PDB file of C-alpha atoms and ligand atoms in Angstrom:
ATOM      1  CA  MET A  23     -41.018   8.964  32.429  1.00  0.00           C
ATOM      2  CA  LYS A  24     -38.255  11.512  31.926  1.00  0.00           C
ATOM      3  CA  SER A  25     -37.393  12.843  28.476  1.00  0.00           C
ATOM      4  CA  TYR A  26     -34.251  14.754  27.490  1.00  0.00           C
ATOM      5  CA  ARG A  27     -33.114  16.247  24.191  1.00  0.00           C
ATOM      6  CA  LYS A  28     -29.877  18.002  23.235  1.00  0.00           C
ATOM      7  CA  GLU A  29     -28.065  18.925  20.035  1.00  0.00           C
ATOM      8  CA  LEU A  30     -24.272  18.590  20.028  1.00  0.00           C
ATOM      9  CA  TRP A  31     -22.367  20.795  17.552  1.00  0.00           C
ATOM     10  CA  ILE A  32     -19.450  19.187  15.730  1.00  0.00           C
ATOM     11  CA  ASP A  33     -16.905  21.185  13.737  1.00  0.00           C
ATOM     12  CA  ALA A  34     -14.632  18.777  11.883  1.00  0.00           C
ATOM     13  CA  LYS A  35     -11.594  20.533  10.401  1.00  0.00           C
ATOM     14  CA  SER A  36     -11.047  17.918   7.684  1.00  0.00           C
ATOM     15  CA  ARG A  37     -13.317  16.415   5.036  1.00  0.00           C
ATOM     16  CA  VAL A  38     -13.230  12.993   6.750  1.00  0.00           C
ATOM     17  CA  ALA A  39     -12.941  12.609  10.523  1.00  0.00           C
ATOM     18  CA  PHE A  40     -13.854  10.256  13.339  1.00  0.00           C
ATOM     19  CA  ILE A  41     -14.541  11.989  16.662  1.00  0.00           C
ATOM     20  CA  ASN A  42     -15.136  10.177  19.962  1.00  0.00           C
ATOM     21  CA  ILE A  43     -18.299  11.693  21.466  1.00  0.00           C
ATOM     22  CA  THR A  44     -18.727   9.191  24.329  1.00  0.00           C
ATOM     23  CA  GLY A  45     -17.875  11.838  26.952  1.00  0.00           C
ATOM     24  CA  ASN A  46     -20.436  14.272  25.472  1.00  0.00           C
ATOM     25  CA  VAL A  47     -23.134  11.603  25.614  1.00  0.00           C
ATOM     26  CA  GLN A  48     -22.170  10.750  29.220  1.00  0.00           C
ATOM     27  CA  GLU A  49     -22.554  14.461  30.126  1.00  0.00           C
ATOM     28  CA  CYS A  50     -26.016  14.439  28.561  1.00  0.00           C
ATOM     29  CA  LEU A  51     -26.879  11.355  30.594  1.00  0.00           C
ATOM     30  CA  GLN A  52     -25.802  13.087  33.829  1.00  0.00           C
ATOM     31  CA  GLU A  53     -27.884  16.168  32.926  1.00  0.00           C
ATOM     32  CA  SER A  54     -30.928  14.022  32.137  1.00  0.00           C
ATOM     33  CA  GLY A  55     -30.955  12.341  35.543  1.00  0.00           C
ATOM     34  CA  VAL A  56     -32.130   9.111  33.889  1.00  0.00           C
ATOM     35  CA  ARG A  57     -30.972   5.957  35.707  1.00  0.00           C
ATOM     36  CA  GLU A  58     -32.767   3.286  33.656  1.00  0.00           C
ATOM     37  CA  GLY A  59     -33.656   3.815  30.007  1.00  0.00           C
ATOM     38  CA  ILE A  60     -32.400   4.255  26.478  1.00  0.00           C
ATOM     39  CA  VAL A  61     -30.264   6.861  24.713  1.00  0.00           C
ATOM     40  CA  LEU A  62     -30.504   7.470  20.976  1.00  0.00           C
ATOM     41  CA  VAL A  63     -27.627   9.333  19.294  1.00  0.00           C
ATOM     42  CA  ASN A  64     -27.991  10.253  15.619  1.00  0.00           C
ATOM     43  CA  ALA A  65     -26.292  12.408  13.031  1.00  0.00           C
ATOM     44  CA  MET A  66     -28.653  15.163  11.831  1.00  0.00           C
ATOM     45  CA  HIS A  67     -26.951  15.359   8.436  1.00  0.00           C
ATOM     46  CA  ILE A  68     -26.977  12.900   5.523  1.00  0.00           C
ATOM     47  CA  THR A  69     -23.210  12.991   4.967  1.00  0.00           C
ATOM     48  CA  ALA A  70     -22.265  12.088   8.576  1.00  0.00           C
ATOM     49  CA  SER A  71     -22.638   9.004  10.781  1.00  0.00           C
ATOM     50  CA  VAL A  72     -22.840   7.983  14.397  1.00  0.00           C
ATOM     51  CA  PHE A  73     -21.486   4.512  15.124  1.00  0.00           C
ATOM     52  CA  ILE A  74     -20.022   2.392  17.917  1.00  0.00           C
ATOM     53  CA  ASN A  75     -16.616   0.763  17.736  1.00  0.00           C
ATOM     54  CA  ASP A  76     -13.140   0.670  19.272  1.00  0.00           C
ATOM     55  CA  ASP A  77     -11.156   3.857  19.928  1.00  0.00           C
ATOM     56  CA  GLU A  78      -8.070   2.495  18.182  1.00  0.00           C
ATOM     57  CA  PRO A  79      -6.194   4.684  15.644  1.00  0.00           C
ATOM     58  CA  GLY A  80      -5.185   1.784  13.378  1.00  0.00           C
ATOM     59  CA  LEU A  81      -8.809   0.698  13.069  1.00  0.00           C
ATOM     60  CA  HIS A  82      -9.832   4.241  12.180  1.00  0.00           C
ATOM     61  CA  GLN A  83      -7.205   4.312   9.420  1.00  0.00           C
ATOM     62  CA  ASP A  84      -8.590   0.963   8.215  1.00  0.00           C
ATOM     63  CA  PHE A  85     -12.094   2.458   8.112  1.00  0.00           C
ATOM     64  CA  ARG A  86     -10.831   5.428   6.075  1.00  0.00           C
ATOM     65  CA  ARG A  87      -9.014   3.231   3.550  1.00  0.00           C
ATOM     66  CA  TRP A  88     -11.903   0.774   3.258  1.00  0.00           C
ATOM     67  CA  LEU A  89     -14.477   3.525   2.764  1.00  0.00           C
ATOM     68  CA  GLU A  90     -12.257   5.278   0.195  1.00  0.00           C
ATOM     69  CA  GLU A  91     -11.921   1.987  -1.727  1.00  0.00           C
ATOM     70  CA  LEU A  92     -15.705   1.516  -1.702  1.00  0.00           C
ATOM     71  CA  ALA A  93     -16.581   5.126  -2.547  1.00  0.00           C
ATOM     72  CA  PRO A  94     -13.558   7.180  -3.707  1.00  0.00           C
ATOM     73  CA  HIS A  95     -14.001  10.947  -3.424  1.00  0.00           C
ATOM     74  CA  GLU A  96     -12.255  11.514  -6.774  1.00  0.00           C
ATOM     75  CA  PRO A  97     -13.126  11.804  -9.546  1.00  0.00           C
ATOM     76  CA  VAL A  98     -16.228  13.613  -8.337  1.00  0.00           C
ATOM     77  CA  SER A  99     -17.722  13.298 -11.856  1.00  0.00           C
ATOM     78  CA  GLN A 100     -18.326   9.552 -11.283  1.00  0.00           C
ATOM     79  CA  TYR A 101     -21.348  10.264  -9.048  1.00  0.00           C
ATOM     80  CA  LEU A 102     -24.731  11.138 -10.556  1.00  0.00           C
ATOM     81  CA  HIS A 103     -25.530  13.004  -7.330  1.00  0.00           C
ATOM     82  CA  ASN A 104     -22.762  15.480  -8.110  1.00  0.00           C
ATOM     83  CA  ARG A 105     -24.663  16.602 -11.229  1.00  0.00           C
ATOM     84  CA  THR A 106     -26.566  18.765  -8.728  1.00  0.00           C
ATOM     85  CA  GLY A 107     -23.379  20.827  -8.438  1.00  0.00           C
ATOM     86  CA  GLU A 108     -22.303  19.197  -5.179  1.00  0.00           C
ATOM     87  CA  ASP A 109     -19.102  17.190  -4.751  1.00  0.00           C
ATOM     88  CA  ASN A 110     -20.217  14.967  -1.881  1.00  0.00           C
ATOM     89  CA  GLY A 111     -21.690  11.948  -3.660  1.00  0.00           C
ATOM     90  CA  ASP A 112     -19.101   9.742  -1.948  1.00  0.00           C
ATOM     91  CA  ALA A 113     -19.970  11.185   1.481  1.00  0.00           C
ATOM     92  CA  HIS A 114     -23.617  10.108   1.178  1.00  0.00           C
ATOM     93  CA  LEU A 115     -22.512   6.535   0.383  1.00  0.00           C
ATOM     94  CA  LYS A 116     -19.946   6.460   3.229  1.00  0.00           C
ATOM     95  CA  ARG A 117     -22.570   7.674   5.698  1.00  0.00           C
ATOM     96  CA  GLN A 118     -24.949   4.943   4.554  1.00  0.00           C
ATOM     97  CA  ILE A 119     -22.339   2.251   5.236  1.00  0.00           C
ATOM     98  CA  MET A 120     -21.344   3.591   8.663  1.00  0.00           C
ATOM     99  CA  GLY A 121     -24.929   4.225   9.753  1.00  0.00           C
ATOM    100  CA  ARG A 122     -27.129   7.059  10.965  1.00  0.00           C
ATOM    101  CA  GLU A 123     -27.530   6.343  14.673  1.00  0.00           C
ATOM    102  CA  VAL A 124     -26.830   4.212  17.715  1.00  0.00           C
ATOM    103  CA  VAL A 125     -29.014   3.196  20.655  1.00  0.00           C
ATOM    104  CA  VAL A 126     -27.376   2.394  24.006  1.00  0.00           C
ATOM    105  CA  ALA A 127     -29.019   0.955  27.113  1.00  0.00           C
ATOM    106  CA  ILE A 128     -28.784   2.988  30.318  1.00  0.00           C
ATOM    107  CA  THR A 129     -28.379   0.885  33.458  1.00  0.00           C
ATOM    108  CA  GLU A 130     -27.882   2.325  36.949  1.00  0.00           C
ATOM    109  CA  GLY A 131     -27.171   5.743  35.438  1.00  0.00           C
ATOM    110  CA  ARG A 132     -24.404   4.544  33.110  1.00  0.00           C
ATOM    111  CA  LEU A 133     -24.032   3.723  29.427  1.00  0.00           C
ATOM    112  CA  ASP A 134     -24.290  -0.077  29.398  1.00  0.00           C
ATOM    113  CA  PHE A 135     -21.466  -0.803  26.931  1.00  0.00           C
ATOM    114  CA  GLY A 136     -19.794  -4.029  25.933  1.00  0.00           C
ATOM    115  CA  PRO A 137     -15.987  -4.214  26.220  1.00  0.00           C
ATOM    116  CA  TRP A 138     -14.202  -1.431  24.265  1.00  0.00           C
ATOM    117  CA  GLU A 139     -17.398   0.109  22.927  1.00  0.00           C
ATOM    118  CA  GLN A 140     -17.203   3.863  22.306  1.00  0.00           C
ATOM    119  CA  ILE A 141     -19.513   6.220  20.403  1.00  0.00           C
ATOM    120  CA  PHE A 142     -18.089   8.043  17.373  1.00  0.00           C
ATOM    121  CA  TYR A 143     -19.227  10.800  15.089  1.00  0.00           C
ATOM    122  CA  GLY A 144     -18.119  10.009  11.532  1.00  0.00           C
ATOM    123  CA  GLU A 145     -17.712  12.979   9.206  1.00  0.00           C
ATOM    124  CA  PHE A 146     -17.492  12.499   5.422  1.00  0.00           C
ATOM    125  CA  ASP A 147     -18.072  16.038   4.131  1.00  0.00           C
ATOM    126  CA  GLY A 148     -16.565  18.211   6.848  1.00  0.00           C
ATOM    127  CA  LYS A 149     -15.093  21.692   7.283  1.00  0.00           C
ATOM    128  CA  ARG A 150     -18.496  22.968   8.411  1.00  0.00           C
ATOM    129  CA  ARG A 151     -20.537  22.803  11.591  1.00  0.00           C
ATOM    130  CA  LYS A 152     -22.965  19.931  11.931  1.00  0.00           C
ATOM    131  CA  ARG A 153     -25.274  18.620  14.623  1.00  0.00           C
ATOM    132  CA  VAL A 154     -25.775  15.364  16.504  1.00  0.00           C
ATOM    133  CA  LEU A 155     -29.061  14.708  18.309  1.00  0.00           C
ATOM    134  CA  VAL A 156     -29.045  13.053  21.735  1.00  0.00           C
ATOM    135  CA  LYS A 157     -32.442  11.822  22.963  1.00  0.00           C
ATOM    136  CA  ILE A 158     -32.764  10.086  26.310  1.00  0.00           C
ATOM    137  CA  ILE A 159     -35.913   8.506  27.722  1.00  0.00           C
ATOM    138  CA  GLY A 160     -36.374   6.566  30.935  1.00  0.00           C
ATOM    139  CA  GLU A 161     -36.789   6.849  34.670  1.00  0.00           C
TER     140      GLU A 161
HETATM  141 ZN1   ZN B 219     -25.087  15.855  -1.390  1.00  0.00          ZN
END
């Protein structure tokens, strides 16, 4: 069995961002040489997500609005977590909703997606460098 591991660095310029990382994961798959197997992609930070959905700007705006309704950033004093001196209580909740990781099947050397599926990094406390782990196992 082959095993491959890589950390992708993400540098979101805004506090909230959705970044399509499908191409990065495909590059990892090429490097791994795996033809049949599984790829795991996870955020390595507890205020960021990795999720699969459509690469459609209107949908991404809908996600932003929906998440902000569920967990508004302001006022930061509404979150007990922010008593630690942080201001990212909302970002932890947003990450929990959007998820930590995705797993995608690898078939004949390709990501075995359904129609329109793309892999996104979701940032909820950005303006600093963060990592995404890509782990591939298979033959
Ligand atoms: Zn925090």
